[in-house]
Amino acid sequence: MTDSSVPPGGHRSGRGPRRKPDDRRRGSGPPRGRQGPGRPPSGDPAREAALDTLRAVREDAAYANLVLPALLRERRITGRDAALATDLTYGTCRAQGLLDAILAACCDRPLDELDGPVLDALRLGAQQLLRTRIPPHAAVSAVVELVRSRAGSRPTGFVNAVLRRVAERDEAAWVERLAPPDDLGRLALAHAHPRWIAEVFARALGSDDELGAALAADDARPAVHLAARPGEISAEELAAITGGDESPYSPYGVLLTEGGDPGELAPVREGLAVVQDEGSQLVALVASRAPVEGSDTRWLDLCAGPGGKAVMLGALAAIEGATLDAVDRAPHRARLVEQATEGLPVRVHTGDARELTLPEEAYDRVLVDAPCTGLGALRRRPEARWRRQPEDVAELTELQRSLLRAALERTRPGGVVTYATCSPHPEETTAVVTAVAAETGAELLDTPALLPEVPDTAVPGDGPGVQLWPHRHGTDAMYAAVLRRV
């Protein structure tokens, strides 16, 4: 199978195109220093911020959802400009493989021979031409002027010519021309996914019947969900304060219906709510609802950073008279957990969850939100689909199995472990759970029965656990399964 995590055009996302030190190719432009906040404004702050974020993603393997908000705050970009910068940045990152395929068909040289900033600008321009309602002449003119302001006049003719070729067809026509002949390959290109990820989704769904809908939902801009802190505020009250809608499944969830920075909302600033996808809320509910035999006062979150699920579990523990130990091996993530759970019966520990000495010898209830490929949250980390590679999975599944075994060892007989990943990959979900259950003799519980309010969560082939999907549930593609230690 071809590794389609390498976008058409020949270089991996997150690494700059190869360039010889003294090369002076047409379209590369004169050497320029990095563009910082101190440079003169161009009059186009939205595209400036988008282009600077794309550069950071390409050169530094940065995450767009971390770089862009910081740039917007630093440059005091708000309102319509901030919304435009967000749409252009995330849209360009999300569609990179599709855009590169189209740009490669419009360029007279391989994309990896282009200067990095020129390639960033071409991607930004192609995104506007093919995937926004910005008039073509305005999109081309804006990008050409942006290139001129940064690199001088030399590369502008090249950028103008390439973008005009892109504008000769709409997105559907380009897909028709460039897509592979098979249905899966066509769907992968049309919805801007590497082929191998489309194959994983088809396996996880059990057939190709829903693949188009799953990829389309994964290619769309995600909604923002809030989680009301149990015992502090209800979802109804939170929705009234924020102007959002109560979520369809989580009793604590609120779906925001307007844009803006959710971190600036008063309930979030005051610690009454957190920004958290409804799928993550449902995983926390599974972990709290799983039936325990005997006492139920000692809870453990084995991979707690950055703290979203720990907040939910800590608040529920407070209601139930329990305490929660939360572990993360990274000190900065452990500090985030401490900040998020302030005022709750939560003790935070830093270290490897498989080796760390904890206050309790055995726990009644444990959550393992295991590190994973993150294929279930590609909507929120748009560049990730072009960075992940099939060979990443084997190393992660080895870690996942060891964490699940460690969780069972820290659980008393009759206690329960909830295993969760933000990935639908069968190797990270059912394969891990069934293997560890067979090794340890743990009992697999009926996890779908713990979420009776959520339809269509069953794993194909009667596999253990529940699988959420953006196209079915409007959530990230979260997976969860419950095991009882016997």
XYZ file of C-alpha atoms in Angstrom:
486
model
C 0.000 0.000 0.000
C 1.295 3.445 -0.899
C 2.013 5.744 2.025
C -0.456 8.491 1.199
C 0.559 10.507 4.234
C 3.045 12.037 1.790
C 0.926 14.584 -0.075
C 1.102 14.791 -3.868
C 4.038 16.998 -4.639
C 6.563 14.851 -2.859
C 7.365 16.281 0.568
C 5.947 15.570 3.972
C 3.882 18.191 5.743
C 5.777 19.834 8.584
C 9.085 19.770 6.681
C 10.150 22.453 4.285
C 10.751 21.763 0.613
C 14.343 20.869 -0.257
C 16.299 23.814 -1.617
C 19.927 24.211 -2.612
C 21.624 27.109 -0.809
C 22.445 29.157 -3.914
C 19.484 28.135 -6.025
C 17.713 30.996 -7.797
C 14.733 29.257 -9.391
C 12.023 31.347 -10.935
C 9.284 31.745 -8.330
C 11.581 31.309 -5.365
C 12.164 35.034 -4.812
C 15.019 36.730 -2.994
C 15.972 35.506 0.467
C 13.881 37.032 3.220
C 13.979 36.960 6.983
C 11.095 35.705 9.045
C 8.112 37.977 9.185
C 7.413 38.967 12.745
C 4.884 41.116 14.535
C 7.147 44.153 14.171
C 6.964 44.296 10.371
C 4.842 47.028 8.731
C 1.194 46.001 8.293
C 0.123 45.064 4.769
C -3.524 46.025 5.168
C -4.516 42.335 5.035
C -4.098 41.118 8.628
C -6.207 37.979 8.167
C -4.127 36.571 5.323
C -0.902 37.714 6.974
C -1.786 35.713 10.083
C -2.863 32.728 8.005
C 0.366 32.736 5.994
C 2.542 33.072 9.104
C 0.735 30.136 10.676
C 1.167 28.011 7.552
C 4.866 28.806 7.616
C 5.152 27.714 11.258
C 3.297 24.493 10.481
C 5.601 23.747 7.536
C 8.939 24.848 8.985
C 8.559 24.018 12.666
C 6.006 21.183 12.637
C 3.850 23.504 14.752
C 0.157 22.977 15.415
C -2.102 25.493 13.715
C -4.623 25.472 16.568
C -1.879 26.634 18.930
C -0.047 29.093 16.679
C -2.970 30.968 15.169
C -4.844 31.951 18.374
C -1.595 33.310 19.812
C -0.962 35.350 16.659
C -4.484 36.743 16.699
C -4.079 37.860 20.299
C -0.594 39.261 19.735
C -1.681 41.274 16.704
C -5.075 42.179 18.184
C -6.938 40.723 15.230
C -10.609 40.322 16.066
C -14.033 40.123 14.498
C -14.343 39.373 10.795
C -10.593 39.408 10.232
C -10.075 36.806 12.953
C -12.852 34.644 11.527
C -11.360 34.870 8.031
C -7.868 34.036 9.294
C -9.242 31.012 11.128
C -11.208 29.706 8.147
C -8.308 30.162 5.745
C -5.674 28.668 8.032
C -7.534 25.591 9.185
C -9.110 25.041 5.782
C -5.723 25.161 4.044
C -4.135 22.779 6.546
C -7.063 20.389 6.357
C -7.105 20.244 2.544
C -3.356 20.249 1.973
C -3.146 16.930 0.130
C -5.972 17.876 -2.231
C -4.561 21.351 -2.785
C -1.103 19.961 -3.491
C -2.485 17.531 -6.064
C -4.178 20.412 -7.874
C -1.176 22.728 -7.598
C 1.108 19.993 -8.941
C -1.113 19.795 -12.021
C -0.834 23.566 -12.493
C 2.918 23.995 -11.918
C 5.683 23.522 -14.464
C 7.995 22.032 -11.828
C 7.680 19.720 -8.794
C 6.288 21.356 -5.697
C 9.321 20.357 -3.662
C 11.433 22.628 -5.864
C 9.447 25.700 -4.842
C 10.582 28.040 -2.119
C 8.616 27.257 1.043
C 6.930 30.661 1.411
C 5.809 30.539 -2.218
C 4.270 27.101 -1.670
C 2.494 28.392 1.456
C 1.047 31.272 -0.572
C -0.070 28.964 -3.395
C -1.828 26.672 -0.947
C -3.522 29.654 0.685
C -4.625 30.941 -2.709
C -5.882 27.572 -3.923
C -7.910 27.140 -0.742
C -9.642 30.470 -1.358
C -10.301 29.689 -5.011
C -11.691 26.203 -4.496
C -13.153 26.041 -1.014
C -14.465 29.512 -0.135
C -16.891 31.999 -1.628
C -14.223 34.636 -2.106
C -14.417 35.905 -5.728
C -11.553 34.447 -7.822
C -10.124 37.806 -8.864
C -10.053 38.967 -5.239
C -8.420 35.733 -4.043
C -5.671 35.848 -6.676
C -5.030 39.554 -6.264
C -4.819 39.314 -2.465
C -2.315 36.473 -2.510
C -0.181 38.055 -5.220
C 0.010 41.288 -3.241
C 0.852 39.351 -0.101
C 3.734 37.636 -1.916
C 4.886 40.985 -3.298
C 4.950 42.536 0.176
C 7.104 39.697 1.501
C 9.319 38.602 -1.377
C 9.290 41.431 -3.874
C 8.010 41.337 -7.442
C 10.080 38.436 -8.733
C 7.805 35.505 -7.733
C 4.497 37.309 -8.263
C 4.185 36.457 -11.948
C 4.659 32.773 -11.191
C 2.136 32.822 -8.329
C -0.375 34.718 -10.458
C -0.046 32.263 -13.347
C -0.407 29.156 -11.201
C -3.445 30.455 -9.348
C -5.135 31.435 -12.587
C -4.688 27.868 -13.794
C -6.187 26.620 -10.539
C -9.182 28.916 -11.083
C -9.937 27.367 -14.490
C -11.833 24.541 -12.765
C -13.865 24.239 -9.597
C -13.060 21.707 -6.904
C -15.373 19.007 -8.239
C -13.894 19.267 -11.728
C -10.355 18.992 -10.367
C -11.308 15.922 -8.352
C -12.881 14.376 -11.441
C -9.659 14.953 -13.368
C -7.161 13.864 -10.699
C -8.887 11.200 -8.594
C -7.780 7.560 -8.699
C -10.158 5.229 -10.551
C -11.355 3.333 -7.454
C -14.135 4.591 -5.195
C -12.068 4.683 -2.016
C -9.262 6.642 -3.669
C -11.717 9.101 -5.153
C -13.434 9.669 -1.805
C -10.090 10.122 -0.060
C -9.001 12.817 -2.524
C -12.401 14.521 -2.672
C -12.533 14.841 1.124
C -8.838 15.652 1.584
C -7.667 12.535 3.437
C -4.627 10.365 2.849
C -5.700 7.080 1.317
C -4.480 5.013 4.255
C -6.713 6.922 6.688
C -9.724 6.400 4.419
C -8.926 2.679 4.457
C -8.772 2.722 8.276
C -12.149 4.457 8.477
C -13.697 1.892 6.126
C -12.382 -0.940 8.312
C -13.662 0.714 11.480
C -17.090 1.287 9.932
C -17.292 -2.306 8.753
C -18.012 -1.362 5.123
C -17.661 1.403 2.553
C -21.339 2.377 2.790
C -20.802 5.262 5.230
C -17.267 6.132 4.188
C -18.233 9.175 2.120
C -20.327 10.587 4.965
C -17.590 9.884 7.519
C -14.880 11.573 5.438
C -17.132 14.544 4.618
C -17.913 15.114 8.307
C -14.227 14.798 9.127
C -13.444 17.426 6.486
C -15.887 19.955 7.944
C -15.243 22.647 10.523
C -16.113 21.186 13.946
C -18.566 22.700 16.352
C -17.377 23.934 19.740
C -18.747 22.137 22.788
C -18.650 23.159 26.424
C -18.976 20.863 29.419
C -20.779 22.206 32.469
C -18.980 21.311 35.693
C -21.198 18.807 37.527
C -22.453 20.133 40.821
C -21.678 23.747 39.886
C -23.899 24.602 36.915
C -26.405 22.734 34.759
C -26.257 22.422 30.991
C -29.527 24.350 30.817
C -28.048 27.248 32.793
C -24.822 27.166 30.781
C -26.752 27.247 27.505
C -28.784 30.225 28.704
C -25.662 32.153 29.726
C -23.679 31.426 26.549
C -26.510 31.468 24.026
C -25.711 27.895 23.014
C -27.845 24.769 22.739
C -27.877 21.816 25.081
C -26.039 18.867 23.562
C -28.132 15.929 22.369
C -26.405 13.210 24.421
C -24.236 14.484 27.257
C -26.267 15.805 30.211
C -23.476 18.337 30.798
C -22.836 19.432 27.212
C -23.590 22.701 25.437
C -23.104 23.313 21.728
C -21.989 26.856 20.937
C -23.861 28.376 18.019
C -21.846 31.569 17.609
C -18.187 32.206 16.884
C -15.608 33.889 19.058
C -13.080 32.662 21.576
C -14.844 30.246 23.972
C -12.088 30.829 26.507
C -13.393 34.372 26.942
C -16.855 33.214 28.054
C -17.533 34.029 31.690
C -18.416 30.449 32.786
C -15.150 29.179 31.273
C -13.066 31.937 32.860
C -14.707 31.266 36.231
C -14.121 27.495 36.081
C -17.806 26.600 35.815
C -17.324 25.040 32.390
C -14.549 23.738 30.145
C -14.188 23.534 26.377
C -14.605 19.819 25.682
C -15.960 17.817 22.770
C -19.152 15.968 23.581
C -17.436 12.678 22.716
C -14.892 13.210 25.482
C -17.720 13.997 27.881
C -19.388 10.708 26.975
C -16.150 8.808 27.625
C -15.997 10.355 31.106
C -19.612 9.325 31.661
C -18.809 5.740 30.659
C -15.922 5.740 33.138
C -18.204 7.015 35.924
C -21.207 4.798 35.086
C -19.459 1.431 34.724
C -20.796 -0.901 37.452
C -18.326 -1.594 40.251
C -18.635 -4.540 42.632
C -18.163 -3.335 46.200
C -16.662 -0.028 47.341
C -16.458 2.891 44.937
C -14.418 5.681 46.524
C -10.955 5.394 44.953
C -10.768 6.614 41.361
C -7.756 6.945 39.068
C -7.172 8.836 35.797
C -4.027 7.200 34.467
C -3.257 9.560 31.530
C -4.883 12.754 32.731
C -3.271 15.641 30.836
C -4.338 18.239 29.907
C -7.217 17.666 32.331
C -10.564 17.824 30.540
C -11.782 14.391 31.605
C -10.136 14.813 35.022
C -12.353 17.836 35.654
C -15.472 15.841 34.806
C -14.407 12.826 36.854
C -13.228 14.983 39.747
C -16.551 16.808 39.899
C -18.495 13.539 39.741
C -16.198 12.068 42.397
C -16.990 15.003 44.665
C -20.700 14.306 44.278
C -20.221 10.593 44.996
C -17.893 11.080 47.957
C -14.888 9.662 46.107
C -11.377 10.975 45.446
C -9.486 10.976 42.160
C -5.771 10.487 41.601
C -4.693 11.960 38.260
C -1.392 11.039 36.610
C 0.569 12.463 33.711
C 4.195 11.863 32.861
C 4.790 15.348 31.424
C 5.286 18.028 34.125
C 3.665 20.801 32.070
C 0.585 18.651 31.417
C 0.395 17.703 35.091
C 0.394 21.410 35.942
C -2.505 21.928 33.537
C -4.409 19.180 35.339
C -3.725 20.867 38.694
C -5.029 24.177 37.380
C -8.108 22.620 35.789
C -9.111 20.592 38.855
C -8.506 23.220 41.516
C -11.088 22.926 44.279
C -11.957 19.306 43.450
C -10.974 16.151 45.389
C -8.155 15.454 42.930
C -4.515 14.639 43.700
C -2.178 15.151 40.750
C 0.980 13.075 40.267
C 3.774 13.387 37.729
C 5.473 10.310 36.324
C 5.073 7.185 34.217
C 1.738 5.676 35.147
C 3.169 2.173 34.746
C 5.854 2.693 37.401
C 4.742 5.523 39.679
C 3.989 4.855 43.354
C 0.463 6.083 44.082
C -1.409 6.705 47.353
C -3.674 3.681 46.886
C -2.526 0.110 46.339
C -5.639 -0.702 44.313
C -8.420 1.417 42.815
C -12.122 0.850 42.359
C -12.426 2.742 39.081
C -9.711 3.599 36.535
C -9.706 5.551 33.252
C -6.987 4.983 30.643
C -7.326 7.716 28.013
C -4.396 6.323 26.076
C -2.023 8.201 23.770
C -3.036 7.415 20.190
C -2.796 8.509 16.565
C -5.551 11.073 17.114
C -7.346 10.005 13.929
C -10.629 10.674 15.706
C -9.903 14.399 16.120
C -8.583 15.306 12.684
C -11.276 17.983 12.420
C -9.643 19.849 15.302
C -5.991 19.263 14.338
C -6.186 19.883 10.630
C -2.529 19.330 9.756
C -2.336 16.014 11.637
C -3.766 13.901 8.819
C -0.753 14.751 6.635
C 1.773 14.095 9.414
C 0.611 10.753 10.711
C 1.907 7.676 8.908
C 0.757 4.035 8.993
C 3.968 2.960 10.698
C 3.118 5.172 13.714
C 0.432 2.720 14.777
C 2.585 -0.240 15.858
C 4.592 1.746 18.418
C 1.445 3.309 19.842
C -0.447 0.031 20.188
C 2.444 -1.440 22.169
C 2.212 1.532 24.557
C -1.569 1.263 24.721
C -1.465 -2.399 25.685
C 1.123 -1.785 28.387
C -0.952 1.062 29.846
C -4.114 -1.041 29.874
C -2.287 -3.909 31.574
C -0.909 -1.469 34.157
C -4.394 -0.097 34.776
C -5.776 -3.561 35.444
C -2.888 -4.282 37.815
C -3.792 -1.132 39.765
C -7.456 -2.141 39.960
C -8.829 -4.349 42.713
C -10.868 -7.457 41.849
C -14.404 -6.322 41.063
C -13.206 -2.883 40.011
C -13.426 -1.547 36.462
C -11.113 -0.017 33.889
C -12.356 2.175 31.047
C -10.004 2.173 28.065
C -10.439 5.094 25.649
C -8.764 6.499 22.553
C -9.474 9.414 20.259
C -9.094 7.112 17.291
C -11.348 4.652 15.446
C -8.378 2.621 14.203
C -9.221 -1.056 14.938
C -5.603 -1.753 15.897
C -5.837 0.933 18.609
C -9.295 -0.013 19.819
C -10.744 -3.526 19.599
C -7.384 -5.214 18.986
C -5.875 -3.693 22.133
C -8.865 -4.460 24.338
C -9.413 -8.042 23.180
C -5.705 -8.882 23.420
C -5.299 -7.548 26.959
C -8.564 -9.147 28.100
C -7.325 -12.501 26.802
C -3.944 -12.069 28.518
C -5.305 -11.005 31.887
C -8.650 -12.778 32.080
C -10.459 -9.449 32.519
C -14.203 -9.469 31.817
C -15.428 -7.317 28.923
C -18.578 -5.414 29.931
C -21.461 -4.250 27.751
C -20.259 -0.704 27.124
C -23.090 0.381 24.752
C -25.528 -0.298 27.598
C -23.792 2.476 29.570
C -24.805 5.041 26.924
C -28.447 4.142 26.229
C -29.163 7.702 25.092
C -26.646 7.473 22.226
C -27.697 5.468 19.129
C -25.522 3.510 16.705
C -22.436 3.110 18.904
C -21.897 -0.608 18.369
C -18.547 -1.745 16.981
C -18.848 -3.848 13.783
C -18.597 -7.583 14.258
C -19.818 -7.475 17.860
C -16.489 -6.006 18.936
C -16.154 -4.732 22.494
C -16.810 -1.105 23.327
C -18.542 1.877 21.750
C -17.403 3.892 18.749
C -18.572 7.471 18.221
C -18.391 9.219 14.830
C -18.642 12.813 13.600
C -21.149 11.904 10.885
C -23.377 9.914 13.256
C -23.090 11.769 16.533
C -21.479 15.140 15.796
C -18.592 14.216 18.116
C -14.970 13.325 17.644
C -14.464 9.659 16.744
C -13.926 8.528 20.339
C -13.745 4.884 21.374
C -14.327 3.417 24.840
C -14.534 -0.068 26.324
C -14.936 -1.236 29.920
C -13.154 -4.199 31.491
C -13.721 -5.625 34.979
C -10.869 -7.207 36.871
C -11.835 -10.659 38.105
